[in-house]
PDB file of C-alpha atoms in Angstrom:
ATOM      1  CA  UNK A 130      -3.514 -19.812   4.367  1.00  0.00           C
ATOM      2  CA  UNK A 131      -3.205 -18.461   0.766  1.00  0.00           C
ATOM      3  CA  UNK A 132      -1.806 -15.148   0.227  1.00  0.00           C
ATOM      4  CA  UNK A 133      -2.969 -12.440  -2.139  1.00  0.00           C
ATOM      5  CA  UNK A 134      -2.332 -13.777  -5.740  1.00  0.00           C
ATOM      6  CA  UNK A 135      -2.327 -11.505  -8.922  1.00  0.00           C
ATOM      7  CA  UNK A 136      -2.210 -12.150 -12.691  1.00  0.00           C
ATOM      8  CA  UNK A 137      -0.458 -11.581 -14.957  1.00  0.00           C
ATOM      9  CA  UNK A 138       2.685 -10.895 -13.664  1.00  0.00           C
ATOM     10  CA  UNK A 139       3.731  -8.409 -16.498  1.00  0.00           C
ATOM     11  CA  UNK A 140       1.949  -7.002 -19.493  1.00  0.00           C
ATOM     12  CA  UNK A 141       2.594  -4.859 -22.296  1.00  0.00           C
ATOM     13  CA  UNK A 142      -0.080  -2.878 -24.267  1.00  0.00           C
ATOM     14  CA  UNK A 143      -0.356  -0.142 -26.660  1.00  0.00           C
ATOM     15  CA  UNK A 144      -1.701   3.248 -25.999  1.00  0.00           C
ATOM     16  CA  UNK A 145      -5.677   3.192 -26.494  1.00  0.00           C
ATOM     17  CA  UNK A 146      -5.959  -0.265 -25.826  1.00  0.00           C
ATOM     18  CA  UNK A 147      -7.888  -1.827 -22.670  1.00  0.00           C
ATOM     19  CA  UNK A 148      -6.571  -3.990 -20.219  1.00  0.00           C
ATOM     20  CA  UNK A 149      -8.017  -6.359 -17.209  1.00  0.00           C
ATOM     21  CA  UNK A 150      -6.002  -7.162 -14.470  1.00  0.00           C
ATOM     22  CA  UNK A 151      -7.156  -9.876 -11.787  1.00  0.00           C
ATOM     23  CA  UNK A 152      -6.609 -10.560  -8.101  1.00  0.00           C
ATOM     24  CA  UNK A 153      -7.478 -13.222  -5.800  1.00  0.00           C
ATOM     25  CA  UNK A 154      -7.794 -12.110  -2.197  1.00  0.00           C
ATOM     26  CA  UNK A 155      -6.057 -13.756   0.778  1.00  0.00           C
ATOM     27  CA  UNK A 156      -8.427 -16.497   2.202  1.00  0.00           C
ATOM     28  CA  UNK A 157     -11.147 -15.394   4.625  1.00  0.00           C
ATOM     29  CA  UNK A 158     -10.928 -11.823   3.113  1.00  0.00           C
ATOM     30  CA  UNK A 159     -13.789 -10.203   2.015  1.00  0.00           C
ATOM     31  CA  UNK A 160     -12.352  -6.607   0.974  1.00  0.00           C
ATOM     32  CA  UNK A 161     -10.148  -5.905  -1.892  1.00  0.00           C
ATOM     33  CA  UNK A 162      -8.624  -2.620  -2.709  1.00  0.00           C
ATOM     34  CA  UNK A 163      -6.532  -1.554  -5.708  1.00  0.00           C
ATOM     35  CA  UNK A 164      -3.411   0.851  -6.173  1.00  0.00           C
ATOM     36  CA  UNK A 165      -1.225   2.121  -8.693  1.00  0.00           C
ATOM     37  CA  UNK A 166       2.502   2.474  -7.868  1.00  0.00           C
ATOM     38  CA  UNK A 167       4.519   4.300 -10.287  1.00  0.00           C
ATOM     39  CA  UNK A 168       8.264   3.939 -10.179  1.00  0.00           C
ATOM     40  CA  UNK A 169       9.836   5.548  -7.021  1.00  0.00           C
ATOM     41  CA  UNK A 170       6.583   6.640  -5.711  1.00  0.00           C
ATOM     42  CA  UNK A 171       4.281   5.137  -3.021  1.00  0.00           C
ATOM     43  CA  UNK A 172       1.129   3.127  -4.045  1.00  0.00           C
ATOM     44  CA  UNK A 173      -1.906   5.508  -4.698  1.00  0.00           C
ATOM     45  CA  UNK A 174      -5.406   4.078  -3.988  1.00  0.00           C
ATOM     46  CA  UNK A 175      -7.690   3.551  -7.051  1.00  0.00           C
ATOM     47  CA  UNK A 176     -10.810   1.824  -5.366  1.00  0.00           C
ATOM     48  CA  UNK A 177     -12.055  -0.824  -2.868  1.00  0.00           C
ATOM     49  CA  UNK A 178     -14.508  -3.271  -3.379  1.00  0.00           C
ATOM     50  CA  UNK A 179     -16.677  -4.700  -0.407  1.00  0.00           C
ATOM     51  CA  UNK A 180     -19.664  -7.125  -0.811  1.00  0.00           C
ATOM     52  CA  UNK A 181     -19.315  -6.801  -4.633  1.00  0.00           C
ATOM     53  CA  UNK A 182     -19.886  -3.118  -4.501  1.00  0.00           C
ATOM     54  CA  UNK A 183     -17.457  -0.138  -4.979  1.00  0.00           C
ATOM     55  CA  UNK A 184     -16.602   1.141  -1.344  1.00  0.00           C
ATOM     56  CA  UNK A 185     -14.469   4.176  -2.234  1.00  0.00           C
ATOM     57  CA  UNK A 186     -12.537   5.940  -4.790  1.00  0.00           C
ATOM     58  CA  UNK A 187      -9.544   7.630  -5.042  1.00  0.00           C
ATOM     59  CA  UNK A 188      -8.767  10.254  -7.651  1.00  0.00           C
ATOM     60  CA  UNK A 189      -8.656   8.081 -10.586  1.00  0.00           C
ATOM     61  CA  UNK A 190     -10.791   8.984 -13.931  1.00  0.00           C
ATOM     62  CA  UNK A 191     -13.711   6.631 -14.722  1.00  0.00           C
ATOM     63  CA  UNK A 192     -11.839   4.597 -17.404  1.00  0.00           C
ATOM     64  CA  UNK A 193     -10.709   2.934 -14.327  1.00  0.00           C
ATOM     65  CA  UNK A 194     -13.163   0.452 -13.319  1.00  0.00           C
ATOM     66  CA  UNK A 195     -13.437  -2.744 -11.219  1.00  0.00           C
ATOM     67  CA  UNK A 196     -15.656  -5.726 -10.352  1.00  0.00           C
ATOM     68  CA  UNK A 197     -15.667  -7.918  -7.490  1.00  0.00           C
ATOM     69  CA  UNK A 198     -17.241 -11.613  -7.435  1.00  0.00           C
ATOM     70  CA  UNK A 199     -18.841 -13.665  -5.111  1.00  0.00           C
ATOM     71  CA  UNK A 200     -15.824 -15.470  -4.123  1.00  0.00           C
ATOM     72  CA  UNK A 201     -14.275 -12.105  -3.429  1.00  0.00           C
ATOM     73  CA  UNK A 202     -11.740 -12.022  -6.392  1.00  0.00           C
ATOM     74  CA  UNK A 203     -11.741  -8.901  -8.161  1.00  0.00           C
ATOM     75  CA  UNK A 204     -10.646  -7.213 -11.658  1.00  0.00           C
ATOM     76  CA  UNK A 205      -9.430  -4.099 -12.334  1.00  0.00           C
ATOM     77  CA  UNK A 206     -10.458  -2.857 -15.945  1.00  0.00           C
ATOM     78  CA  UNK A 207      -8.453   0.261 -17.533  1.00  0.00           C
ATOM     79  CA  UNK A 208      -9.848   1.614 -20.794  1.00  0.00           C
ATOM     80  CA  UNK A 209      -8.303   3.983 -23.363  1.00  0.00           C
ATOM     81  CA  UNK A 210      -4.678   3.392 -21.998  1.00  0.00           C
ATOM     82  CA  UNK A 211      -2.457   6.067 -21.729  1.00  0.00           C
ATOM     83  CA  UNK A 212       1.575   6.180 -21.427  1.00  0.00           C
ATOM     84  CA  UNK A 213       1.069   7.623 -17.917  1.00  0.00           C
ATOM     85  CA  UNK A 214      -0.690   4.443 -16.965  1.00  0.00           C
ATOM     86  CA  UNK A 215       2.304   2.287 -17.105  1.00  0.00           C
ATOM     87  CA  UNK A 216       2.981   1.226 -13.380  1.00  0.00           C
ATOM     88  CA  UNK A 217       2.999  -1.530 -10.936  1.00  0.00           C
ATOM     89  CA  UNK A 218      -0.775  -2.450  -9.993  1.00  0.00           C
ATOM     90  CA  UNK A 219      -1.073  -3.695  -6.611  1.00  0.00           C
ATOM     91  CA  UNK A 220      -4.212  -5.454  -5.088  1.00  0.00           C
ATOM     92  CA  UNK A 221      -4.620  -5.673  -1.265  1.00  0.00           C
ATOM     93  CA  UNK A 222      -7.052  -7.687   0.736  1.00  0.00           C
ATOM     94  CA  UNK A 223      -8.593  -7.091   4.141  1.00  0.00           C
ATOM     95  CA  UNK A 224     -11.126  -8.484   6.580  1.00  0.00           C
ATOM     96  CA  UNK A 225     -13.418  -5.456   6.033  1.00  0.00           C
ATOM     97  CA  UNK A 226     -15.647  -5.141   9.142  1.00  0.00           C
ATOM     98  CA  UNK A 227     -14.667  -8.406  10.626  1.00  0.00           C
ATOM     99  CA  UNK A 228     -11.236  -7.561  11.815  1.00  0.00           C
ATOM    100  CA  UNK A 229      -8.666  -4.764  11.931  1.00  0.00           C
ATOM    101  CA  UNK A 230     -10.154  -2.575   9.034  1.00  0.00           C
ATOM    102  CA  UNK A 231      -6.896  -0.898   7.816  1.00  0.00           C
ATOM    103  CA  UNK A 232      -4.731  -3.792   7.866  1.00  0.00           C
ATOM    104  CA  UNK A 233      -4.196  -4.517   3.974  1.00  0.00           C
ATOM    105  CA  UNK A 234      -2.204  -7.356   2.718  1.00  0.00           C
ATOM    106  CA  UNK A 235      -0.659  -6.858  -0.857  1.00  0.00           C
ATOM    107  CA  UNK A 236      -0.045  -9.295  -3.785  1.00  0.00           C
ATOM    108  CA  UNK A 237       2.929  -9.243  -5.801  1.00  0.00           C
ATOM    109  CA  UNK A 238       1.670  -6.630  -8.440  1.00  0.00           C
ATOM    110  CA  UNK A 239       1.131  -6.686 -12.076  1.00  0.00           C
ATOM    111  CA  UNK A 240       3.516  -4.600 -14.088  1.00  0.00           C
ATOM    112  CA  UNK A 241       1.810  -2.932 -16.937  1.00  0.00           C
ATOM    113  CA  UNK A 242       3.779  -1.019 -19.636  1.00  0.00           C
ATOM    114  CA  UNK A 243       2.036   1.078 -22.215  1.00  0.00           C
ATOM    115  CA  UNK A 244       3.837   1.824 -25.443  1.00  0.00           C
TER     116      UNK A 244
ATOM    117  CA  UNK B  31      -2.766  12.878  -4.924  1.00  0.00           C
ATOM    118  CA  UNK B  32      -1.930  13.366  -1.381  1.00  0.00           C
ATOM    119  CA  UNK B  33       1.140  11.764   0.192  1.00  0.00           C
ATOM    120  CA  UNK B  34       3.013  11.472   3.627  1.00  0.00           C
ATOM    121  CA  UNK B  35       6.561  13.194   4.041  1.00  0.00           C
ATOM    122  CA  UNK B  36       8.971  10.269   4.820  1.00  0.00           C
ATOM    123  CA  UNK B  37      12.465  10.849   5.753  1.00  0.00           C
ATOM    124  CA  UNK B  38      15.222   9.941   5.095  1.00  0.00           C
ATOM    125  CA  UNK B  39      14.733   9.203   1.432  1.00  0.00           C
ATOM    126  CA  UNK B  40      17.360   6.590   1.411  1.00  0.00           C
ATOM    127  CA  UNK B  41      20.182   5.488   3.865  1.00  0.00           C
ATOM    128  CA  UNK B  42      23.001   3.192   4.005  1.00  0.00           C
ATOM    129  CA  UNK B  43      23.329   0.719   6.832  1.00  0.00           C
ATOM    130  CA  UNK B  44      26.038  -1.461   8.144  1.00  0.00           C
ATOM    131  CA  UNK B  45      25.140  -4.706   9.854  1.00  0.00           C
ATOM    132  CA  UNK B  46      24.648  -4.259  13.385  1.00  0.00           C
ATOM    133  CA  UNK B  47      23.644  -0.614  13.306  1.00  0.00           C
ATOM    134  CA  UNK B  48      20.318   0.744  14.669  1.00  0.00           C
ATOM    135  CA  UNK B  49      18.133   2.616  11.815  1.00  0.00           C
ATOM    136  CA  UNK B  50      15.577   5.173  12.413  1.00  0.00           C
ATOM    137  CA  UNK B  51      13.055   6.685  10.062  1.00  0.00           C
ATOM    138  CA  UNK B  52      10.049   8.725  10.129  1.00  0.00           C
ATOM    139  CA  UNK B  53       7.055   9.799   8.521  1.00  0.00           C
ATOM    140  CA  UNK B  54       5.075  13.191   8.860  1.00  0.00           C
ATOM    141  CA  UNK B  55       1.739  14.874   7.699  1.00  0.00           C
ATOM    142  CA  UNK B  56      -0.196  18.144   7.918  1.00  0.00           C
ATOM    143  CA  UNK B  57      -3.279  15.920   8.617  1.00  0.00           C
ATOM    144  CA  UNK B  58      -4.549  13.906  11.589  1.00  0.00           C
ATOM    145  CA  UNK B  59      -4.279  10.164  10.941  1.00  0.00           C
ATOM    146  CA  UNK B  60      -6.468   7.549  12.815  1.00  0.00           C
ATOM    147  CA  UNK B  61      -4.125   4.696  12.028  1.00  0.00           C
ATOM    148  CA  UNK B  62      -0.719   4.236  10.744  1.00  0.00           C
ATOM    149  CA  UNK B  63       0.982   1.194   9.149  1.00  0.00           C
ATOM    150  CA  UNK B  64       4.716   0.440   8.165  1.00  0.00           C
ATOM    151  CA  UNK B  65       5.251  -1.726   5.284  1.00  0.00           C
ATOM    152  CA  UNK B  66       8.527  -3.224   3.584  1.00  0.00           C
ATOM    153  CA  UNK B  67       8.774  -3.785  -0.124  1.00  0.00           C
ATOM    154  CA  UNK B  68      11.471  -5.752  -1.613  1.00  0.00           C
ATOM    155  CA  UNK B  69      12.156  -5.408  -5.415  1.00  0.00           C
ATOM    156  CA  UNK B  70       9.501  -7.043  -7.884  1.00  0.00           C
ATOM    157  CA  UNK B  71       7.176  -7.642  -5.066  1.00  0.00           C
ATOM    158  CA  UNK B  72       4.284  -6.117  -3.118  1.00  0.00           C
ATOM    159  CA  UNK B  73       4.511  -4.139  -0.085  1.00  0.00           C
ATOM    160  CA  UNK B  74       4.601  -6.690   3.168  1.00  0.00           C
ATOM    161  CA  UNK B  75       2.901  -5.115   6.438  1.00  0.00           C
ATOM    162  CA  UNK B  76       5.252  -4.948   9.268  1.00  0.00           C
ATOM    163  CA  UNK B  77       3.268  -3.069  12.144  1.00  0.00           C
ATOM    164  CA  UNK B  78      -0.213  -1.361  12.506  1.00  0.00           C
ATOM    165  CA  UNK B  79      -0.761   1.412  15.099  1.00  0.00           C
ATOM    166  CA  UNK B  80      -4.109   2.565  16.216  1.00  0.00           C
ATOM    167  CA  UNK B  81      -3.827   4.833  19.206  1.00  0.00           C
ATOM    168  CA  UNK B  82      -1.666   8.115  19.858  1.00  0.00           C
ATOM    169  CA  UNK B  83       1.162   7.005  21.575  1.00  0.00           C
ATOM    170  CA  UNK B  84       1.233   3.503  21.272  1.00  0.00           C
ATOM    171  CA  UNK B  85       4.743   1.762  20.839  1.00  0.00           C
ATOM    172  CA  UNK B  86       4.562  -1.423  19.170  1.00  0.00           C
ATOM    173  CA  UNK B  87       7.211  -4.036  18.472  1.00  0.00           C
ATOM    174  CA  UNK B  88       7.603  -6.853  15.734  1.00  0.00           C
ATOM    175  CA  UNK B  89      11.021  -8.519  16.512  1.00  0.00           C
ATOM    176  CA  UNK B  90      13.803  -6.027  15.732  1.00  0.00           C
ATOM    177  CA  UNK B  91      11.337  -3.512  14.800  1.00  0.00           C
ATOM    178  CA  UNK B  92       9.560  -0.637  16.700  1.00  0.00           C
ATOM    179  CA  UNK B  93       6.983   1.573  15.608  1.00  0.00           C
ATOM    180  CA  UNK B  94       5.459   4.614  17.506  1.00  0.00           C
ATOM    181  CA  UNK B  95       2.147   6.393  16.767  1.00  0.00           C
ATOM    182  CA  UNK B  96       3.015  10.333  17.365  1.00  0.00           C
ATOM    183  CA  UNK B  97       1.085  12.085  20.206  1.00  0.00           C
ATOM    184  CA  UNK B  98       0.045  14.600  17.732  1.00  0.00           C
ATOM    185  CA  UNK B  99      -1.487  11.993  15.377  1.00  0.00           C
ATOM    186  CA  UNK B 100       0.688  13.590  12.524  1.00  0.00           C
ATOM    187  CA  UNK B 101       3.583  11.482  12.464  1.00  0.00           C
ATOM    188  CA  UNK B 102       5.016   7.905  12.984  1.00  0.00           C
ATOM    189  CA  UNK B 103       8.469   6.552  13.481  1.00  0.00           C
ATOM    190  CA  UNK B 104      10.082   3.329  12.566  1.00  0.00           C
ATOM    191  CA  UNK B 105      13.266   1.920  14.442  1.00  0.00           C
ATOM    192  CA  UNK B 106      15.052  -1.194  13.350  1.00  0.00           C
ATOM    193  CA  UNK B 107      17.665  -2.418  15.965  1.00  0.00           C
ATOM    194  CA  UNK B 108      20.897  -4.571  14.995  1.00  0.00           C
ATOM    195  CA  UNK B 109      20.220  -4.494  11.455  1.00  0.00           C
ATOM    196  CA  UNK B 110      21.024  -7.495   9.214  1.00  0.00           C
ATOM    197  CA  UNK B 111      21.605  -7.756   5.373  1.00  0.00           C
ATOM    198  CA  UNK B 112      17.862  -8.887   4.706  1.00  0.00           C
ATOM    199  CA  UNK B 113      16.697  -5.746   6.213  1.00  0.00           C
ATOM    200  CA  UNK B 114      17.687  -3.693   2.906  1.00  0.00           C
ATOM    201  CA  UNK B 115      14.326  -2.775   0.965  1.00  0.00           C
ATOM    202  CA  UNK B 116      12.187   0.178   0.719  1.00  0.00           C
ATOM    203  CA  UNK B 117      10.059   0.867   3.886  1.00  0.00           C
ATOM    204  CA  UNK B 118       6.807   2.837   3.302  1.00  0.00           C
ATOM    205  CA  UNK B 119       4.588   4.447   5.933  1.00  0.00           C
ATOM    206  CA  UNK B 120       0.946   4.483   5.292  1.00  0.00           C
ATOM    207  CA  UNK B 121      -1.849   6.216   7.034  1.00  0.00           C
ATOM    208  CA  UNK B 122      -5.686   6.134   7.229  1.00  0.00           C
ATOM    209  CA  UNK B 123      -7.538   9.292   7.977  1.00  0.00           C
ATOM    210  CA  UNK B 124     -10.520   7.524   9.585  1.00  0.00           C
ATOM    211  CA  UNK B 125     -14.423   7.591   8.710  1.00  0.00           C
ATOM    212  CA  UNK B 126     -14.743  11.125  10.400  1.00  0.00           C
ATOM    213  CA  UNK B 127     -12.255  12.981   8.217  1.00  0.00           C
ATOM    214  CA  UNK B 128     -13.559  11.538   4.893  1.00  0.00           C
ATOM    215  CA  UNK B 129     -11.253   8.230   4.641  1.00  0.00           C
ATOM    216  CA  UNK B 130     -12.916   5.506   3.086  1.00  0.00           C
ATOM    217  CA  UNK B 131     -11.868   2.093   4.636  1.00  0.00           C
ATOM    218  CA  UNK B 132      -9.581   1.321   1.616  1.00  0.00           C
ATOM    219  CA  UNK B 133      -8.219   4.611   1.315  1.00  0.00           C
ATOM    220  CA  UNK B 134      -4.411   4.024   2.653  1.00  0.00           C
ATOM    221  CA  UNK B 135      -2.469   7.250   1.786  1.00  0.00           C
ATOM    222  CA  UNK B 136       1.300   6.491   1.340  1.00  0.00           C
ATOM    223  CA  UNK B 137       4.657   8.105   1.649  1.00  0.00           C
ATOM    224  CA  UNK B 138       7.397   7.916  -1.105  1.00  0.00           C
ATOM    225  CA  UNK B 139       9.479   5.480   0.925  1.00  0.00           C
ATOM    226  CA  UNK B 140      12.866   5.256   2.631  1.00  0.00           C
ATOM    227  CA  UNK B 141      15.228   2.876   0.841  1.00  0.00           C
ATOM    228  CA  UNK B 142      17.736   1.220   2.847  1.00  0.00           C
ATOM    229  CA  UNK B 143      20.850  -0.089   1.238  1.00  0.00           C
ATOM    230  CA  UNK B 144      24.244  -1.768   2.452  1.00  0.00           C
ATOM    231  CA  UNK B 145      27.252   0.526   3.012  1.00  0.00           C
ATOM    232  CA  UNK B 146      29.904  -0.437   0.203  1.00  0.00           C
TER     233      UNK B 146
END
């Protein structure tokens, strides 16, 4: 069974640029959630995708957007990067309606640094 | 954003000691989960709790879903060096209280370190 994978591992961008982060869900999982984890904090929910549609969103501005593909992989896009966007971005997959709905399994994360 | 209150923020352990930590909220939660995160890695799910009063074990770890539905506890018995890391509690409000399926709310974590 393949776990959740994310790419890239690390990324450095300049303020104002755009970034795309990628996530492959765990084998058999059809739901992907994205979280932002600032240093010394717990993860904060950004949004979730189920059946290629956004299925809930946290308190993040519209410049945070996402996609889910037919193979359940997902992308997180952030436009007009700000210094405060520097964080670890975590992707988590779950079984959606087919299993324990709130048990989410996390990938290793992408460390984004905005300068 | 909303966060759960975890305590203690940090603690030092000596091999063989039992460890306790807890998580509280002003809101009622439908589900409680406990995760462990090692440096440079994503959180790993340890235990999930779905019913008030539920007590669940995973090896040396035991967690409880508080009766009031506003708290949860995690105990680690006979700690070993690999228990070092950051432990997060996470809760879900459930669909009737505005919680979308993905919206886990996390505490700030309890950092476990080895006593010097």
